[in-house]
């Protein structure tokens, strides 16, 4: 019987269930020191709160090793320790079940429909040149779109890039954003919004005079509407909004995106956690400097189109991006070129003349993109980022940089290329099927660390990173857009430590092949995780470095 791929959540649920308590008593261990003795722990304090005197019924303790389930890890022993109830996994069997092909994200059940999320990034409407703060919200929106799509959610990105403007810096950063003019349907939508304005009791004709912005169609009283509707979370300074053609064009684009969302059952997918009253949700991804203006647009849209989708608008606000000691405001293109130059210099220091070869141009470009993406995405989106552009803070030696992640991904590629060449030369036999591998050979501490902390939870990491929980009050939401970067950084550190310590491709003696093959299978799965995680960041894996 195929028991399926084990997961952390299913195992914890089974462990909590066997103790007969609704509260979550168990935790997964992650530190190398604790993993030498146990894999899961029900802490003494939690047991004391759940059971009289902290004494768990003996029959419950003895039932733990016999737990079974389609996604439950095989458990070996459960015992009382000073720290609490400790459980160890049957590790060879866990290796066997986890080191098959990396499963695709679960597809929706037959007949079920996925939801749709419209991600709106006002930074792309900035009339001035893009700055690092704009790049941050653009990268957050694009990464979030990739994460949602990986969970089966349909995503629409707004606004479309204007074809009259150069977007070189987006292309250089491998940001894939739709472009286009919108055509006649957008013109019709603008006309419909103008008609709605004519009938709007909150709108009044704008008196053209000194101090009135050019192109203003009318003014709309937002504050009274917010108070009448009892809307929470809006800036108290929202008052009179001067509506322009550009304003209506922005709303029309949002309207079009909503109309293009696939018709679906009124059920939102679990990954998005939005209210179930509509299949389409709108998330405005804004930097904190744009938040007030976006709230104005939000309320105006609610006034002109009081539909369910406008009531589901949420704002994901990115914190400020501060640049240390800038002589003048730095543009996004200058930021990219500076980081690229620094990456080139760092590579020359590390790799010498090799890094100056033309073949390295693409490598330097990829490392630069990785460095910038990790610099802007590895911090929680609501927190401030400080860019130190004077010092080379993207050194290839740093363990918390995108370059470090790409370097370790390339080390894996080099390992497997070397193994394949050795197979072709007859030094080693080909890697056998998974069913023929002996995973009891994997006894090194770092091997279990890689499996238990990275391969096991990876699908759940992606799912959690894609969650957009609605706030209980107000319009702001948060997302875990830093999760994948942090996961990759920690994976790179633990893989690097293991790889520096353990020699994978050993002497070609048959009695050593079992261990080598098991390790290659493990590292092949680690490579797959690297590739899948980097894909959510639009970063191609490097084959060499």
PDB file of C-alpha atoms in Angstrom, residues 34 109 117 179 262 307 309 350 377 446:
ATOM      1  CA  UNK A  34      18.140  17.949  20.111  1.00  0.00           C
ATOM      2  CA  UNK A 109     -10.277  17.919  -6.185  1.00  0.00           C
ATOM      3  CA  UNK A 117      -6.412  36.895  -6.594  1.00  0.00           C
ATOM      4  CA  UNK A 179       2.225  44.585 -20.643  1.00  0.00           C
ATOM      5  CA  UNK A 262     -12.134  32.562 -13.937  1.00  0.00           C
ATOM      6  CA  UNK A 307     -19.817  44.846  -5.411  1.00  0.00           C
ATOM      7  CA  UNK A 309     -15.086  42.127  -4.880  1.00  0.00           C
ATOM      8  CA  UNK A 350      37.183  34.951  -5.147  1.00  0.00           C
ATOM      9  CA  UNK A 377      12.732  39.897   0.000  1.00  0.00           C
ATOM     10  CA  UNK A 446      23.837  16.368   8.628  1.00  0.00           C
TER      11      UNK A 446
END
